[in-house]
Coordinates of C-alpha atoms in Angstrom, one line a residue:
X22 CA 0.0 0.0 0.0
X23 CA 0.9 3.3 -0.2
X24 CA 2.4 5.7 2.8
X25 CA -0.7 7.3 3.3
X26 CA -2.9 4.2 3.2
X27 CA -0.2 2.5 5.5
X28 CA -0.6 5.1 8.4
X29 CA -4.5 5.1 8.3
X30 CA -4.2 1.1 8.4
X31 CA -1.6 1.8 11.3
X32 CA -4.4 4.3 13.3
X33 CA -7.2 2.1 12.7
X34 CA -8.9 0.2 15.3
X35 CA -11.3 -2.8 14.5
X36 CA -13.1 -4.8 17.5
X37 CA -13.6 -8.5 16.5
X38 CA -16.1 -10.5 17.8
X39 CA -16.4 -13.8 17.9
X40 CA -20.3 -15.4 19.1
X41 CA -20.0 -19.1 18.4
X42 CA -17.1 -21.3 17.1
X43 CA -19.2 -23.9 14.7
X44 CA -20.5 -20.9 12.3
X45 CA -17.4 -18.6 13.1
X46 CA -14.6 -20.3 12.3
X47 CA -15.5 -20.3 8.6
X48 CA -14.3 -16.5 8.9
X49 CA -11.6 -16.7 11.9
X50 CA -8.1 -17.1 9.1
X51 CA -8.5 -13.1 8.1
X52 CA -7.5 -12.6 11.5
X53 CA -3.2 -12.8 11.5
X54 CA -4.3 -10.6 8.0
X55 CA -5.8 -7.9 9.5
X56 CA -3.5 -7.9 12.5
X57 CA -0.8 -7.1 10.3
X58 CA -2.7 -3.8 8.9
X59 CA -5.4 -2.8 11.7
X60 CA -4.6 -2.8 16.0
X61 CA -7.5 -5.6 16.5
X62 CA -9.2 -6.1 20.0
X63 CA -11.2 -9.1 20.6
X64 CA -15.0 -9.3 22.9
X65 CA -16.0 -13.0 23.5
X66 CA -19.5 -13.2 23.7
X67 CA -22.5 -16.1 23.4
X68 CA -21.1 -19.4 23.3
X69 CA -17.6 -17.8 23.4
X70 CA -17.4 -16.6 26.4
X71 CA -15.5 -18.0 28.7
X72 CA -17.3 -19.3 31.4
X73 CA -21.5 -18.3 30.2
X74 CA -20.6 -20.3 27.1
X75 CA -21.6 -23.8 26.2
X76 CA -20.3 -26.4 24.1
X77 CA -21.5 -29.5 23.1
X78 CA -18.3 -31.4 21.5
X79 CA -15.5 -33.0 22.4
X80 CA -12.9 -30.4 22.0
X81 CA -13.6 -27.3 23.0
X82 CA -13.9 -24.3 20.1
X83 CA -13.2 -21.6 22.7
X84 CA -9.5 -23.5 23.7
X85 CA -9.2 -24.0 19.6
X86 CA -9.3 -20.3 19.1
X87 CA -7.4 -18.9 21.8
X88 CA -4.8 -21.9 20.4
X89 CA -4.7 -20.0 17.1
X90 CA -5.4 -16.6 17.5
X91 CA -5.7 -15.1 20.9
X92 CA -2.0 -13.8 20.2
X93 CA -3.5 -11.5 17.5
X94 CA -5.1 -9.3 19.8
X95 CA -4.1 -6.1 21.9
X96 CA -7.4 -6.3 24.4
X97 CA -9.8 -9.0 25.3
X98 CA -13.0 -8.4 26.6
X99 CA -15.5 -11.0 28.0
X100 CA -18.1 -7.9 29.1
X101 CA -19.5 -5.3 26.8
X102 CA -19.4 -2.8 29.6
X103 CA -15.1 -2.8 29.7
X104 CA -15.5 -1.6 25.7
X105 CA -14.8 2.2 24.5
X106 CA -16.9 2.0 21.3
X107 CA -15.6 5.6 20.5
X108 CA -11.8 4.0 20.2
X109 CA -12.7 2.1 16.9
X110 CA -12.9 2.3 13.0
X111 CA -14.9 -0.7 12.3
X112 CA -16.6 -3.7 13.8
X113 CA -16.8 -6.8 12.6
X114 CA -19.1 -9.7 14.2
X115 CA -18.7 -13.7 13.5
X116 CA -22.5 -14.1 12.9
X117 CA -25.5 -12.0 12.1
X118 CA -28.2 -12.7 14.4
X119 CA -29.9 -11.2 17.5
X120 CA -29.8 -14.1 20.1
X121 CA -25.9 -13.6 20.4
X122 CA -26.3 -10.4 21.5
X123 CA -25.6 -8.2 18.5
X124 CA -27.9 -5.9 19.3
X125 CA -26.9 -4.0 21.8
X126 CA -23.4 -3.7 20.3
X127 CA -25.0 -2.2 17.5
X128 CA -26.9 0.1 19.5
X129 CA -23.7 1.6 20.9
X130 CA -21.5 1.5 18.2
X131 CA -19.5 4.4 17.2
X132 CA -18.7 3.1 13.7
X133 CA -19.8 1.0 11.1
X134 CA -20.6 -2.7 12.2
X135 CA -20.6 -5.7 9.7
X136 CA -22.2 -9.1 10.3
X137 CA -20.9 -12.0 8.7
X138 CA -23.3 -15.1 7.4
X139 CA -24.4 -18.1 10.3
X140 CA -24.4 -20.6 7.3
X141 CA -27.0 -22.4 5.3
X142 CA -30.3 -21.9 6.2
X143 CA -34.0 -20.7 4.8
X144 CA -33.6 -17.7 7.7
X145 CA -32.4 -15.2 5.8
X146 CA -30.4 -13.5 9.2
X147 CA -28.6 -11.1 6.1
X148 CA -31.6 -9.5 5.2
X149 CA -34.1 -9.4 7.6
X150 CA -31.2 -8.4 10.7
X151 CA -30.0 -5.2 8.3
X152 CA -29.6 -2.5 11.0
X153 CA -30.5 -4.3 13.7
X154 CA -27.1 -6.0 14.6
X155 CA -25.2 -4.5 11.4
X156 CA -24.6 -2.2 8.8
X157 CA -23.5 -4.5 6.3
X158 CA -23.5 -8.5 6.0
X159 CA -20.7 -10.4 4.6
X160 CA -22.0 -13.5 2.7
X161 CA -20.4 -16.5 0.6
X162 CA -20.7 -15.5 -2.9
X163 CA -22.8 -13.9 -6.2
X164 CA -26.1 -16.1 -5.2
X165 CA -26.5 -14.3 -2.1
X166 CA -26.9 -10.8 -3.5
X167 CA -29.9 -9.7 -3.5
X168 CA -29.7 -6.3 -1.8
X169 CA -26.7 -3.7 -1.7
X170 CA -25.7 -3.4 1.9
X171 CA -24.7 -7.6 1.3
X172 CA -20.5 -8.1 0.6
X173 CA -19.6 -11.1 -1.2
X174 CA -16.4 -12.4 1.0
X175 CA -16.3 -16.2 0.1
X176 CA -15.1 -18.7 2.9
X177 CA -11.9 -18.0 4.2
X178 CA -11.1 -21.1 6.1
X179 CA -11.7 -23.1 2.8
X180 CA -8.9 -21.6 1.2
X181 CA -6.5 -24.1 3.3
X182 CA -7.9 -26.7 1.2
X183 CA -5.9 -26.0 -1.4
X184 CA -2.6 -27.3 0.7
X185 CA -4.7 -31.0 0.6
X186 CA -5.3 -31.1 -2.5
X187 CA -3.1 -34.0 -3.5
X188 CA -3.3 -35.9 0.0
X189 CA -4.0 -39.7 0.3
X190 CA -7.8 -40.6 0.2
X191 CA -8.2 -42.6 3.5
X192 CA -11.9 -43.4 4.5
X193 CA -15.3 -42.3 3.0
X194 CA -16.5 -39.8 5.1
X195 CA -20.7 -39.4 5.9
X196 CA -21.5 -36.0 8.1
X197 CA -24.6 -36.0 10.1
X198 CA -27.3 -33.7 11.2
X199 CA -30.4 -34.8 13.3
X200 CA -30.5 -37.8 14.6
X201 CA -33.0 -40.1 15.3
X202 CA -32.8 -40.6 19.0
X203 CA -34.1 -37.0 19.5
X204 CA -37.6 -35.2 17.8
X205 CA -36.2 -33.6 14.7
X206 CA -36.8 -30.1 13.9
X207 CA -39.5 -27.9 12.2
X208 CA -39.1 -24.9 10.9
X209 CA -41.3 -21.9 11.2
X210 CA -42.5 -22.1 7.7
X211 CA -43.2 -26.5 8.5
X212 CA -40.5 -27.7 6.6
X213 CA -39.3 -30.9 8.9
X214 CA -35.7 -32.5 9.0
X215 CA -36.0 -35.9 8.6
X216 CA -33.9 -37.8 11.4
X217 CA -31.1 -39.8 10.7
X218 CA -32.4 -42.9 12.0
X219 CA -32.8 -47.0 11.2
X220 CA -34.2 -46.2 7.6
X221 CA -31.3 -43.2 7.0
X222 CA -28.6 -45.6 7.7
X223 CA -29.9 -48.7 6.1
X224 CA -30.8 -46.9 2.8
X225 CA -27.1 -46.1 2.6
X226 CA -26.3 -49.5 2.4
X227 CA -22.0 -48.4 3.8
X228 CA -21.7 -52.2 3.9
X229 CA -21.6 -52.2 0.1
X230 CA -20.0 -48.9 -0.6
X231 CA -17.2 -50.1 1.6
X232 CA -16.9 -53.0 -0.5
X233 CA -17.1 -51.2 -3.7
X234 CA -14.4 -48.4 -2.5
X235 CA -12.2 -50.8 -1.0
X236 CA -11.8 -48.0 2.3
X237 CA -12.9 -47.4 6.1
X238 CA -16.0 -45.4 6.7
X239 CA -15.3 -42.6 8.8
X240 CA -18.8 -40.7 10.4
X241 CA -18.6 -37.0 11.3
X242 CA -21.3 -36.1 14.4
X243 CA -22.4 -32.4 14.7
X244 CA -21.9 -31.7 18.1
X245 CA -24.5 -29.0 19.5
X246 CA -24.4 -26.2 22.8
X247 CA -27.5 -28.4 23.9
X248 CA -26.4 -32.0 23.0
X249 CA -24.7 -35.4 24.0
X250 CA -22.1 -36.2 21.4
X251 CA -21.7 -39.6 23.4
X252 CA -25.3 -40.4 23.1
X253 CA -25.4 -39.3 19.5
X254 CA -22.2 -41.7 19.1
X255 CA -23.7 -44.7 20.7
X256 CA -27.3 -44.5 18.4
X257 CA -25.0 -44.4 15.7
X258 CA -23.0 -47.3 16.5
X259 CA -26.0 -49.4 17.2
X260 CA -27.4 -49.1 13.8
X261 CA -24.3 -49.9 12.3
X262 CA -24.2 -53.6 10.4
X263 CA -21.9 -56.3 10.9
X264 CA -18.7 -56.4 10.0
X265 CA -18.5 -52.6 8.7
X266 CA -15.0 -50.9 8.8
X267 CA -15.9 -47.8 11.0
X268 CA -14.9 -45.1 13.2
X269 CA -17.1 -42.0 14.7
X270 CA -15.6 -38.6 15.1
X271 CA -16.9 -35.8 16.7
X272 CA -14.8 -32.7 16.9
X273 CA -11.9 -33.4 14.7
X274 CA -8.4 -30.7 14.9
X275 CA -8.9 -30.1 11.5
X276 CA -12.3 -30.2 9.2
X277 CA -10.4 -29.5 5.7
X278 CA -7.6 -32.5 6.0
X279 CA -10.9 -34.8 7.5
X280 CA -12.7 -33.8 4.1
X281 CA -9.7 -33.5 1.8
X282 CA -8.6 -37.5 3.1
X283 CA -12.0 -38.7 1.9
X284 CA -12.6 -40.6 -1.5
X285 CA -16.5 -40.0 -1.3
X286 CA -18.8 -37.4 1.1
X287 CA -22.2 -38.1 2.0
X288 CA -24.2 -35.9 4.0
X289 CA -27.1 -33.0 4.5
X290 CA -26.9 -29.9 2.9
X291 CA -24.7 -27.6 4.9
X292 CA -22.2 -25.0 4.7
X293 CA -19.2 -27.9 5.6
X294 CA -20.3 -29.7 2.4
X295 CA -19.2 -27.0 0.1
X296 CA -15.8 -28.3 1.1
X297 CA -15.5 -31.4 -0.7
X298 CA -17.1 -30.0 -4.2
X299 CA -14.0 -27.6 -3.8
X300 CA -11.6 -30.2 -3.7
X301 CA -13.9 -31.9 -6.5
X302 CA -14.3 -34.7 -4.3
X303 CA -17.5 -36.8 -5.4
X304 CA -20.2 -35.8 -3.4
X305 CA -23.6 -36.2 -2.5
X306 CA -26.4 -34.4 -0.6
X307 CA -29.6 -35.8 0.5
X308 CA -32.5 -33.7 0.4
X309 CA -34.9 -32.7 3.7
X310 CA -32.0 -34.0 6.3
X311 CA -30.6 -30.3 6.1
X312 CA -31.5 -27.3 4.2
X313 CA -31.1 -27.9 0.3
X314 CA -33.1 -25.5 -2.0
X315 CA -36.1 -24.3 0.1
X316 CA -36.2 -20.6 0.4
X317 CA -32.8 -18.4 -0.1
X318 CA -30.4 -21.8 0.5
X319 CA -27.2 -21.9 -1.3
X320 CA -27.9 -25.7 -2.8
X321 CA -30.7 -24.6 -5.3
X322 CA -29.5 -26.0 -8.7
X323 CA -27.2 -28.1 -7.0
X324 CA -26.4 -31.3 -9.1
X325 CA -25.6 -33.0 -6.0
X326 CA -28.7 -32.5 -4.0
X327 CA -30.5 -35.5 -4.7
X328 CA -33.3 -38.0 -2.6
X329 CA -31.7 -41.0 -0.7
X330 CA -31.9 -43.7 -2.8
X331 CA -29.1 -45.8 -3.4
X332 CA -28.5 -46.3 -7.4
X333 CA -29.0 -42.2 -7.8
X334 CA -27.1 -42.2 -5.1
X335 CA -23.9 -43.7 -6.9
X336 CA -24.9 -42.1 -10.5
X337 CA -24.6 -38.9 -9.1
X338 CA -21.3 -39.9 -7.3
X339 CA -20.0 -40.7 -11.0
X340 CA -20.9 -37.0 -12.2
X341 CA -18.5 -34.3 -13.2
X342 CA -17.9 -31.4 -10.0
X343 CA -20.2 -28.5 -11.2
X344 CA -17.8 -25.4 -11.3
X345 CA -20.6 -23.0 -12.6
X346 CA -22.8 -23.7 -8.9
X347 CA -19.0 -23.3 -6.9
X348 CA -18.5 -20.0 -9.1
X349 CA -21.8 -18.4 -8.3
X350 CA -21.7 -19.8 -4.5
X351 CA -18.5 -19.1 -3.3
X352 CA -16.3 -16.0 -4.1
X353 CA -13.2 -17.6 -4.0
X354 CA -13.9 -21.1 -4.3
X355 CA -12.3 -22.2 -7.5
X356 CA -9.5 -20.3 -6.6
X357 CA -8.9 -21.0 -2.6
X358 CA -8.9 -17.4 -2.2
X359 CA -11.6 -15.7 -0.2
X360 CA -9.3 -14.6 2.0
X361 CA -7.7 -12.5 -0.1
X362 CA -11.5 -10.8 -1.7
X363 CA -12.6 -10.6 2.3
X364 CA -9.7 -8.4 3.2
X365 CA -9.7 -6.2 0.0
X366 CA -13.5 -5.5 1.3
X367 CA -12.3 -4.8 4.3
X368 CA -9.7 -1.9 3.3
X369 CA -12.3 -0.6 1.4
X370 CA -14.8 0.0 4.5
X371 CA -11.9 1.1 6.6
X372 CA -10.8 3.4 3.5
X373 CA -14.0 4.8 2.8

């Protein structure tokens, strides 16, 4: 940059904050970027704070970011109350919703405040939360963009993929949402998640694809604030046939080499299984376990959003990665480099 540009980077002040680990981390690798341009403070809040947060795994987020990037920060704050709004150029949030608290941050702000997207979902939090917890809403890519205070920005922690691109395949790898040892959820519009139960498992028939791939299965659990990743591992284990090659992993150190490792990925629609279509991994996605096309969801037209059935199931496994859907979905994505589009957006708000 130039000298003038340098020293406002050098006087600017941005407050991070980070709300929950599962939806945050997506965004947390701009932060050794913008450390080496803007003085960053950080405010845990939600699920991050230290001791009112939850979580539901098996390896703590809050640990895993201090780990990585608590060195990156002048202050931490773990109250709102300790903050001088009036100190800062720009605020930027992990998430975009109300029930983290958002609000009244953005009642006292001093300066612009930008959200960043909680993931796949028919809620819309971009839209309907505009000036109400931010200014401005960073979301994945071109698809999203349906109003002007929105900022494309990609998914930073996918660029890292790129490093795994030629490592072994190991397993195949089968994510999970609901499960059937709990009532699955309705939305408020009455679409219902069907659970991962007897029928889910069965349908896949992994005894068959394990013999076809010639590899281990490996099953990802979603661990939840409010759940019992040991009771979610133990369902799972009973509906598991004889004989199969398994293992069941709930918070693993490192989601893109447990993606990049696998020869297939099954799963719901989420925001995690943009991951493997990056790395042009066959892939498939089976419709009403997770959020696919209903409403503003990133999966509509989607080649890999399919029903559970098993033949289709391997058909679509055969097809072609489509490049057009990651283009439109992900700014970035082809290339493994959002981080570099989410920090050029960043100067820009800080410049402007």
């Amino acid at each position: 940059p130039n000298i003038s540009c340098y020293t406002l980077h050098l006087m600017s002040n941005i407050l991070f904050i980070t709300t929950q680990y599962r939806s945050g981390e997506r965004i947390y690798p701009i932060i050794p970027y913008l450390s080496e341009q803007y003085n960053l403070d950080l405010l845990k809040t939600y699920h991050m704070h230290p001791t009112r947060g939850k979580w539901g795994g098996n390896n703590d987020g809050r640990e895993i970011f201090d780990k990585k990037y608590k060195q990156y920060f002048q202050k931490v704050f773990k109250e709102i109350n300790d903050i001088h709004f009036e100190k800062y150029n720009l605020i930027i949030s992990d998430d975009c919703r109300l029930q983290s608290g958002m609000g009244e941050i953005y009642q006292r702000r001093k300066c612009l405040m930008i959200g960043n997207s909680h993931g796949n979902n028919r809620f819309n939090y971009p839209v309907i939360n505009y000036q109400k917890c931010f200014d401005g809403c960073f979301v994945f890519g071109e698809k999203e963009l349906t109003h002007q205070h929105l900022i494309p920005g990609g998914i930073p922690s996918n660029d890292e993929l790129e490093k795994y691109k030629n490592v072994e395949k190991q397993h195949i790898l089968l994510i999970t949402n609901f499960l059937g040892n709990k009532p699955t959820y309705t939305d408020p519009w009455g679409f219902h998640f069907l659970p991962m139960d007897k029928n889910f498992f069965d349908s896949l028939r992994l005894l068959d694809l394990q013999k076809k791939y010639n590899i281990p299965v490996k099953i990802k659990v979603k661990s939840r604030e409010d759940g019992n990743h040991k009771e979610d591992v133990n369902y799972i284990k009973n509906l598991l046939p004889d004989g199969l090659d398994c293992e069941i992993v709930v918070d693993v150190e490192d989601d893109n080499l447990l993606i990049a490792q696998s020869k297939i990925v099954l799963g719901h629609p989420s925001t995690m299984m943009l991951k493997p279509l990056q790395l042009k991994i066959p892939t498939v996605m089976f419709r009403n376990y997770g959020y696919g096309d209903e409403g503003g969801c990133i999966y509509k037209n989607c080649n890999q959003l399919i029903e559970l059935e098993y033949n289709q199931m391997i058909e679509t496994l055969k097809s072609p990665p489509d490049l057009k859907f990651l283009e439109k979905t992900i700014l970035g994505g082809l290339g493994f480099n959002s981080i570099d589009h989410y920090i050029h957006y960043i100067n820009q708000i800080i410049l402007n």
